[in-house]
XYZ file of C-alpha atoms in Angstrom:
554
model
C 191.695 -55.824 -26.381
C 193.762 -57.499 -23.718
C 196.500 -59.927 -24.661
C 197.827 -62.919 -22.807
C 200.780 -65.239 -22.818
C 200.871 -68.629 -24.518
C 199.676 -71.609 -22.558
C 201.553 -74.862 -22.544
C 199.971 -77.803 -24.345
C 197.826 -80.009 -22.197
C 196.875 -77.175 -19.849
C 193.390 -76.271 -18.716
C 193.451 -72.479 -18.840
C 191.439 -70.322 -21.192
C 192.753 -66.930 -22.319
C 191.215 -63.502 -21.660
C 191.366 -61.888 -25.066
C 187.783 -60.531 -25.350
C 187.144 -56.894 -24.367
C 183.876 -55.054 -23.663
C 183.006 -54.337 -27.303
C 184.234 -57.758 -28.344
C 181.923 -59.410 -25.824
C 178.974 -57.217 -26.866
C 179.634 -58.006 -30.509
C 179.879 -61.714 -29.717
C 176.323 -61.444 -28.402
C 175.024 -59.336 -31.292
C 176.929 -61.522 -33.746
C 175.185 -64.664 -32.592
C 171.785 -62.992 -32.171
C 171.830 -61.666 -35.744
C 172.293 -64.935 -37.578
C 169.928 -66.848 -39.811
C 167.002 -65.985 -37.536
C 166.482 -62.498 -38.988
C 166.581 -63.890 -42.528
C 163.633 -66.207 -41.905
C 162.024 -64.968 -38.668
C 159.882 -62.141 -40.060
C 158.452 -64.392 -42.796
C 157.744 -67.287 -40.423
C 156.250 -64.969 -37.793
C 153.886 -63.407 -40.324
C 152.697 -66.861 -41.399
C 151.885 -67.777 -37.773
C 150.675 -64.493 -36.272
C 150.058 -62.134 -39.192
C 150.891 -58.426 -38.676
C 150.409 -58.973 -34.918
C 153.752 -60.770 -35.068
C 155.250 -57.424 -34.092
C 154.003 -58.095 -30.555
C 155.583 -61.546 -30.678
C 159.031 -59.979 -31.058
C 158.412 -57.466 -28.287
C 157.056 -60.061 -25.847
C 159.976 -62.372 -26.614
C 162.438 -59.533 -26.073
C 161.017 -58.852 -22.611
C 161.105 -62.537 -21.677
C 164.662 -63.043 -22.907
C 165.740 -59.838 -21.157
C 164.350 -61.164 -17.880
C 166.321 -64.378 -18.319
C 169.408 -62.454 -19.403
C 169.284 -60.157 -16.385
C 169.610 -63.116 -13.994
C 172.761 -64.181 -15.815
C 174.009 -60.595 -15.734
C 174.039 -60.908 -11.929
C 175.718 -64.306 -11.945
C 178.342 -63.601 -14.620
C 180.400 -60.970 -12.749
C 180.135 -63.019 -9.525
C 181.613 -66.053 -11.222
C 183.418 -65.037 -14.454
C 184.077 -68.584 -15.615
C 183.563 -69.883 -19.152
C 180.650 -72.289 -19.584
C 178.655 -70.567 -16.844
C 175.267 -71.964 -17.886
C 176.610 -75.414 -16.938
C 178.696 -74.421 -13.924
C 176.231 -72.290 -11.987
C 173.864 -75.205 -11.245
C 176.895 -77.298 -10.304
C 177.817 -74.820 -7.567
C 174.385 -74.968 -5.920
C 173.057 -78.488 -6.558
C 176.042 -80.543 -7.642
C 176.768 -82.874 -10.532
C 173.351 -84.345 -11.343
C 171.686 -80.955 -11.812
C 174.601 -79.493 -13.754
C 174.771 -82.566 -16.003
C 171.022 -82.555 -16.645
C 171.102 -78.953 -17.827
C 174.603 -79.039 -19.267
C 173.878 -81.919 -21.624
C 170.853 -80.092 -23.063
C 172.888 -76.876 -23.335
C 175.686 -78.656 -25.130
C 173.437 -80.398 -27.643
C 171.553 -77.194 -28.442
C 174.813 -75.230 -28.751
C 176.309 -77.804 -31.101
C 173.118 -77.684 -33.176
C 173.350 -73.943 -33.830
C 176.356 -74.062 -36.216
C 174.476 -76.775 -38.113
C 171.277 -74.716 -38.451
C 173.225 -71.608 -39.473
C 174.912 -73.551 -42.251
C 171.522 -74.839 -43.346
C 170.138 -71.303 -43.362
C 172.981 -70.000 -45.524
C 172.617 -72.874 -47.999
C 168.848 -72.388 -48.200
C 169.337 -68.827 -49.439
C 172.178 -69.985 -51.701
C 169.752 -72.398 -53.416
C 169.124 -69.545 -55.850
C 172.567 -70.251 -57.337
C 172.986 -74.013 -56.879
C 170.796 -76.971 -55.779
C 171.961 -76.962 -52.135
C 168.420 -77.600 -50.804
C 165.216 -79.102 -52.165
C 161.642 -78.165 -51.274
C 159.517 -80.740 -49.434
C 156.117 -80.792 -47.764
C 156.361 -81.546 -44.034
C 153.544 -81.492 -41.446
C 151.345 -79.395 -43.700
C 154.076 -76.874 -44.406
C 157.007 -76.358 -46.745
C 160.574 -77.057 -45.759
C 163.876 -76.997 -47.640
C 166.177 -79.942 -46.892
C 169.831 -80.395 -47.805
C 170.689 -82.214 -51.005
C 173.860 -84.375 -51.235
C 175.668 -81.322 -52.676
C 174.372 -79.181 -49.836
C 175.455 -81.717 -47.236
C 178.986 -81.808 -48.660
C 179.271 -78.007 -48.590
C 177.836 -77.984 -45.047
C 180.626 -80.268 -43.833
C 183.250 -77.977 -45.392
C 181.759 -74.874 -43.746
C 181.672 -76.585 -40.366
C 185.348 -77.510 -40.791
C 186.179 -73.827 -41.460
C 184.464 -72.856 -38.187
C 186.576 -75.375 -36.319
C 189.884 -74.251 -37.874
C 189.261 -70.562 -37.032
C 188.375 -71.459 -33.447
C 191.375 -73.743 -33.141
C 193.669 -70.798 -33.849
C 192.403 -69.023 -30.760
C 189.728 -66.803 -29.235
C 191.588 -63.586 -30.154
C 191.358 -64.390 -33.879
C 187.725 -65.362 -33.381
C 186.940 -62.023 -31.693
C 188.732 -59.995 -34.379
C 186.902 -61.723 -37.231
C 183.575 -61.495 -35.401
C 183.858 -57.739 -34.789
C 184.267 -57.076 -38.503
C 181.382 -59.357 -39.457
C 179.016 -57.831 -36.882
C 179.471 -54.357 -38.349
C 178.562 -55.762 -41.756
C 175.461 -57.513 -40.392
C 174.237 -54.421 -38.563
C 174.625 -52.281 -41.673
C 172.737 -54.757 -43.831
C 169.799 -55.270 -41.491
C 169.435 -51.502 -40.890
C 169.567 -50.927 -44.648
C 166.829 -53.476 -45.225
C 164.572 -51.886 -42.608
C 165.067 -48.333 -43.915
C 164.780 -49.192 -47.615
C 161.744 -51.470 -47.161
C 159.835 -48.865 -45.131
C 160.661 -45.968 -47.470
C 159.758 -48.056 -50.523
C 156.500 -49.269 -48.949
C 155.371 -45.716 -48.175
C 156.303 -44.630 -51.694
C 153.415 -46.662 -53.099
C 155.397 -49.042 -55.291
C 154.928 -52.793 -55.735
C 155.062 -53.334 -51.969
C 151.839 -53.610 -49.983
C 152.452 -50.659 -47.709
C 150.751 -49.823 -44.388
C 147.484 -51.302 -45.685
C 148.936 -54.790 -45.170
C 148.380 -54.434 -41.419
C 144.610 -54.676 -41.855
C 143.834 -55.978 -45.339
C 143.914 -59.686 -44.398
C 143.369 -59.440 -40.647
C 145.746 -58.006 -38.057
C 145.787 -61.144 -35.881
C 144.272 -64.079 -37.814
C 145.027 -66.416 -34.886
C 145.560 -64.551 -31.569
C 147.256 -67.541 -29.958
C 149.773 -67.393 -32.792
C 151.233 -64.251 -31.198
C 152.557 -66.540 -28.469
C 153.313 -69.748 -30.374
C 155.316 -67.769 -32.915
C 157.709 -66.843 -30.099
C 158.849 -70.460 -29.916
C 158.148 -71.859 -33.394
C 158.884 -69.077 -35.884
C 162.501 -68.535 -34.885
C 161.890 -65.479 -32.674
C 163.314 -66.827 -29.406
C 166.010 -68.581 -31.435
C 166.959 -65.196 -32.858
C 167.562 -63.783 -29.354
C 169.505 -66.665 -27.841
C 172.861 -65.130 -28.656
C 172.801 -63.077 -25.448
C 174.350 -66.125 -23.788
C 177.769 -65.307 -25.267
C 178.368 -62.832 -22.483
C 178.025 -65.735 -20.071
C 179.714 -68.571 -21.980
C 182.791 -66.442 -22.735
C 182.890 -64.872 -19.263
C 186.223 -66.493 -18.483
C 187.759 -64.948 -21.581
C 186.894 -61.283 -21.081
C 189.338 -58.792 -19.575
C 186.937 -57.009 -17.157
C 184.025 -59.330 -16.220
C 182.377 -56.941 -13.707
C 181.910 -54.278 -16.359
C 181.739 -56.281 -19.562
C 179.250 -59.068 -18.783
C 176.171 -56.974 -17.851
C 177.027 -54.569 -20.658
C 177.118 -57.394 -23.220
C 174.044 -59.287 -22.017
C 171.722 -56.285 -21.624
C 173.138 -54.370 -24.570
C 172.895 -57.189 -27.101
C 169.254 -57.979 -26.279
C 168.160 -54.329 -26.221
C 169.863 -53.395 -29.488
C 168.557 -56.428 -31.342
C 165.015 -56.078 -29.938
C 164.684 -52.646 -31.554
C 166.142 -53.904 -34.826
C 163.883 -56.973 -34.977
C 160.723 -55.013 -34.190
C 161.465 -52.575 -37.003
C 162.287 -55.458 -39.325
C 158.893 -57.072 -38.685
C 157.173 -53.765 -39.496
C 159.258 -53.432 -42.653
C 158.490 -56.979 -43.755
C 154.752 -56.621 -43.117
C 154.587 -53.508 -45.277
C 156.982 -54.953 -47.840
C 154.968 -58.034 -48.846
C 153.343 -57.296 -52.245
C 149.568 -57.076 -52.028
C 149.341 -59.424 -55.015
C 151.262 -62.118 -53.100
C 148.926 -61.778 -50.109
C 145.828 -61.999 -52.325
C 147.161 -64.984 -54.249
C 148.046 -66.802 -50.997
C 144.662 -66.085 -49.427
C 146.179 -64.364 -46.402
C 149.146 -64.528 -44.079
C 148.744 -68.142 -42.915
C 149.659 -69.643 -46.313
C 151.858 -66.823 -47.548
C 154.036 -67.857 -50.464
C 155.755 -66.131 -53.360
C 158.457 -66.737 -55.952
C 161.863 -67.719 -54.496
C 160.504 -67.647 -50.942
C 163.300 -69.978 -49.829
C 165.045 -66.607 -49.341
C 162.062 -64.454 -48.303
C 163.671 -61.036 -47.719
C 165.738 -61.190 -50.890
C 162.724 -62.424 -52.842
C 160.587 -59.466 -51.716
C 163.391 -57.067 -52.580
C 163.584 -58.565 -56.095
C 159.779 -58.521 -56.562
C 159.766 -54.848 -55.567
C 162.420 -53.851 -58.082
C 165.173 -53.556 -55.476
C 167.626 -55.823 -57.296
C 170.706 -54.291 -55.681
C 169.309 -54.994 -52.199
C 168.418 -58.563 -53.176
C 172.044 -59.151 -54.187
C 173.277 -57.760 -50.873
C 170.838 -59.992 -48.995
C 171.966 -63.112 -50.817
C 175.542 -62.221 -49.879
C 174.545 -61.518 -46.289
C 172.680 -64.828 -46.142
C 176.107 -66.424 -46.208
C 177.906 -63.957 -43.926
C 175.286 -63.634 -41.129
C 174.698 -67.343 -40.528
C 178.393 -68.103 -40.972
C 179.331 -65.566 -38.280
C 176.773 -66.968 -35.825
C 177.912 -70.510 -36.629
C 181.456 -69.386 -35.850
C 180.350 -67.926 -32.493
C 178.425 -71.041 -31.485
C 181.214 -73.390 -32.480
C 183.203 -71.518 -29.852
C 180.388 -71.681 -27.307
C 179.621 -75.389 -27.737
C 183.277 -76.257 -27.186
C 183.261 -74.123 -24.004
C 180.189 -75.954 -22.684
C 181.797 -79.384 -23.059
C 184.975 -77.842 -21.589
C 182.938 -76.824 -18.538
C 181.370 -80.275 -18.255
C 184.863 -81.783 -18.300
C 185.950 -79.403 -15.542
C 182.884 -80.329 -13.491
C 183.684 -84.026 -13.884
C 180.384 -84.744 -15.670
C 182.213 -85.662 -18.869
C 185.678 -87.069 -19.683
C 188.434 -84.853 -18.329
C 190.200 -84.685 -21.691
C 187.422 -82.378 -22.879
C 188.808 -79.683 -20.557
C 192.369 -79.731 -21.904
C 193.511 -76.791 -24.018
C 196.072 -76.352 -26.768
C 198.872 -73.761 -26.935
C 196.368 -71.132 -28.069
C 194.241 -71.614 -24.960
C 191.521 -73.406 -26.947
C 189.764 -76.622 -25.750
C 190.733 -78.523 -28.890
C 189.136 -81.881 -28.052
C 185.880 -80.170 -27.146
C 186.047 -78.311 -30.441
C 186.493 -81.542 -32.372
C 183.591 -83.181 -30.537
C 181.377 -80.187 -31.405
C 182.197 -80.712 -35.073
C 181.289 -84.420 -34.894
C 177.958 -83.754 -33.148
C 177.032 -81.065 -35.689
C 177.711 -83.542 -38.493
C 175.412 -86.076 -36.856
C 172.634 -83.503 -36.441
C 172.531 -82.873 -40.199
C 171.013 -86.342 -40.637
C 167.792 -86.224 -38.544
C 167.395 -82.432 -38.991
C 168.375 -81.674 -42.613
C 166.600 -78.282 -42.745
C 166.454 -74.955 -40.920
C 162.741 -75.350 -40.202
C 163.200 -78.757 -38.566
C 165.967 -77.634 -36.210
C 164.787 -74.212 -35.029
C 162.024 -75.351 -32.665
C 164.206 -78.028 -31.068
C 167.067 -75.588 -30.423
C 164.635 -73.066 -28.909
C 163.059 -75.459 -26.409
C 166.372 -77.083 -25.490
C 168.206 -73.797 -24.928
C 165.392 -72.080 -23.019
C 164.838 -74.987 -20.629
C 168.559 -75.003 -19.838
C 168.452 -71.243 -19.225
C 165.684 -71.819 -16.667
C 168.276 -72.813 -14.080
C 169.880 -69.357 -13.978
C 166.986 -67.626 -12.195
C 166.891 -70.506 -9.674
C 170.610 -70.153 -8.963
C 170.177 -66.416 -8.349
C 167.288 -66.980 -5.923
C 169.129 -69.754 -4.087
C 172.433 -67.936 -3.665
C 170.690 -64.827 -2.386
C 169.330 -66.895 0.477
C 172.405 -68.984 1.083
C 175.023 -66.253 0.565
C 173.209 -62.934 1.059
C 176.384 -61.028 1.955
C 178.487 -62.186 -0.981
C 179.701 -59.383 -3.226
C 177.533 -58.885 -6.311
C 179.076 -56.389 -8.740
C 175.711 -56.255 -10.524
C 172.630 -56.912 -8.395
C 169.091 -57.116 -9.708
C 166.479 -55.040 -7.873
C 163.080 -56.359 -6.803
C 163.987 -59.452 -4.790
C 162.448 -62.575 -6.352
C 160.333 -60.758 -8.925
C 162.731 -60.851 -11.868
C 164.170 -64.339 -11.171
C 160.669 -65.850 -10.844
C 159.324 -64.120 -13.960
C 162.428 -65.280 -15.830
C 161.834 -68.893 -14.766
C 158.152 -68.619 -15.657
C 159.077 -67.185 -19.058
C 161.360 -70.142 -19.754
C 158.563 -72.589 -19.015
C 156.035 -70.730 -21.161
C 158.363 -70.615 -24.168
C 158.934 -74.373 -23.882
C 155.157 -74.949 -23.821
C 154.612 -72.751 -26.895
C 157.073 -74.953 -28.782
C 154.422 -77.689 -28.987
C 154.466 -81.412 -28.383
C 155.929 -82.385 -31.764
C 159.056 -80.413 -30.942
C 159.232 -81.093 -27.219
C 158.913 -84.858 -27.487
C 162.270 -84.790 -29.338
C 163.672 -82.669 -26.531
C 162.626 -85.128 -23.829
C 163.927 -88.084 -25.849
C 167.256 -86.246 -26.008
C 167.181 -85.737 -22.239
C 166.546 -89.460 -21.777
C 169.526 -90.289 -23.999
C 171.617 -87.940 -21.894
C 170.711 -89.838 -18.742
C 171.638 -93.133 -20.374
C 175.046 -91.685 -21.180
C 175.362 -90.404 -17.601
C 174.762 -93.875 -16.231
C 177.384 -95.278 -18.616
C 179.893 -92.633 -17.597
C 179.286 -93.328 -13.896
C 179.828 -97.037 -14.451
C 182.975 -96.882 -16.571
C 184.473 -93.500 -15.581
C 187.596 -93.867 -13.471
C 187.138 -90.555 -11.622
C 183.418 -89.894 -11.824
C 182.493 -87.378 -9.118
C 179.613 -87.851 -6.637
C 176.300 -87.085 -8.331
C 174.684 -85.215 -5.448
C 171.603 -86.983 -6.767
C 169.192 -85.987 -4.026
C 169.904 -82.252 -4.215
C 169.505 -82.168 -8.003
C 166.927 -84.811 -8.778
C 164.390 -83.645 -6.189
C 163.542 -80.619 -8.370
C 165.036 -81.319 -11.827
C 163.091 -84.529 -12.501
C 159.699 -83.110 -11.322
C 160.391 -80.029 -13.431
C 161.066 -82.052 -16.563
C 158.061 -84.301 -15.913
C 155.757 -81.325 -15.424
C 156.964 -79.708 -18.653
C 156.462 -82.998 -20.472
C 152.923 -83.433 -19.117
C 151.895 -79.835 -19.878
C 153.332 -80.063 -23.380
C 151.504 -83.340 -24.081
C 148.112 -82.720 -22.480
C 147.789 -79.039 -23.464
C 149.553 -79.022 -26.813
C 148.556 -75.783 -28.636
C 147.841 -77.642 -31.872
C 145.852 -80.572 -30.488
C 144.108 -78.792 -27.608
C 143.615 -75.144 -28.667
C 140.699 -74.557 -26.252
C 142.999 -75.129 -23.280
C 145.674 -72.767 -24.580
C 145.115 -69.821 -22.253
C 144.628 -72.019 -19.171
C 148.313 -72.934 -19.365
C 149.272 -69.396 -18.379
C 147.776 -70.183 -14.962
C 148.867 -73.825 -14.832
C 152.464 -72.934 -15.620
C 152.368 -70.171 -13.038
C 151.512 -72.737 -10.330
C 154.060 -75.264 -11.598
C 156.774 -72.617 -11.840
C 156.123 -71.447 -8.289
C 156.285 -75.019 -6.973
C 159.550 -75.887 -8.742
C 161.016 -72.510 -7.806
C 160.454 -73.152 -4.079
C 161.538 -76.806 -4.328
C 164.808 -75.907 -6.033
C 165.632 -73.281 -3.408
C 165.002 -75.700 -0.537
C 166.899 -78.646 -2.028
C 170.247 -76.846 -2.350
C 173.460 -78.403 -1.151
C 174.783 -77.557 2.323
C 176.680 -74.285 2.561
C 180.086 -75.945 2.922
C 179.525 -78.028 -0.225
C 178.405 -74.942 -2.171
C 181.402 -73.015 -0.934
C 183.687 -75.880 -2.020
C 182.288 -75.758 -5.590
C 182.566 -71.976 -5.649
C 186.152 -72.121 -4.411
C 187.026 -74.486 -7.261
C 185.501 -72.022 -9.713
C 187.300 -69.077 -8.108
C 190.621 -70.914 -8.237
C 190.289 -71.259 -11.982
C 189.333 -67.586 -12.233
C 192.453 -66.694 -10.226
C 194.574 -68.769 -12.583
C 193.125 -66.895 -15.541
C 193.687 -63.549 -13.798
C 197.315 -64.508 -13.100
C 197.841 -65.376 -16.760
C 196.249 -62.092 -17.869
C 198.129 -60.077 -15.269
C 201.468 -61.465 -16.436
C 201.198 -59.291 -19.514
C 198.796 -56.613 -18.276
């Protein structure tokens, strides 16, 4: 792993201390978090055994989105790329619109990972309490749980404050642990299920219906934690400015992390489906209302019910380690997003200052504060997961548009990794983003659009009181961003999967038309070439500064 020299306090440079495996493990480390601990259970409740296809479809959709960023990352190896790429092409308004959503969703992930760990830990202490919410069961933090959550968040901040190299070293160790545990669960569950013990076995795939609700195969992608479980691929982009060989490492990390975890998750869903005791399925009346003893920690509970006490103990331990590792990763990422917004001028400049360890300390502190606030309106894993999914995916939707626009505006620019197929992959990636947002449902998405509105209120305030607020480039950004958001809002409201199930499949066609329209509008509304080149030059100058710092010790 490359090393770098110390940076003087008050600087703005990040340090390149993350190598190829470190970057890959940052992606895998954030993908395998609390999602795998709850995702198989939640998916089965929504889609039944057909939930296997939910994981595979989601993997394809996330891979399409990830591939567009794999092209952009080596071109512009700058930290906080999800925010900065739109800034290069459409200016401040577009980058702020998507950056604010990205930042909120990133800051929410450490909070949800802490909630996931404490939900499993409820077996040992009253960290959460069961409640009925919207016809389902949720586990919300108790006062004791909230206090422990604050302490865990503080630990994430301290580790990140000490520097990205320490973060990468700790993360590499934890990822090996997580991979071993999840593979062990898959292998042991499948072997035990075929052995004809207390587990249901292969018969579970048909005994209570393979796909009780076919539309659930798609809605589970957004609501059961499936997409949430894949979102960690972004680490290869967000930490791009801190890796030693961006041209090689970024595509390797983005593609590798999604592919590896897709195989693992698909096998896990098979293992869970066969592992559920037949008695639990019969008593619940099927997959839709599946419940069993200690199901606040579903995988560990099934292991215990099946006589696999040793595996249950390991899972309860992992339920602390896996979410904690992902929370650690996302504490890093959220601080890098606000760092990027400070560099772009869309947020106070002090957010882009770094300490002697090359860490954006003020951004890190702000991430901690926001996570604390999010514990109040979203005190449970179940309440946060849908919001994070919709918010993150809609912000990712800009990446495919940036790829398509730059190919037209700068066709001869060097692309160390270039996607084949012209507009096919970028368009399908953008369409995938819009479909996942729709599947999230109105109850979730209305909170997303309220958050977007709050972001615009803050933007107006910053423009009015900010001493050095940059030009908004309002026309270039608003001409496609606002229609896009309004279309997503209208589709989510008028065709909500829960309230309007008969219209569900029509949205595949409606979103196709909307996606094509916004795709073309975004391409045509780009900034003039000289303005784009100016923004790119600013980004390249920072990259050169980082290369100079790395080269001083290389």
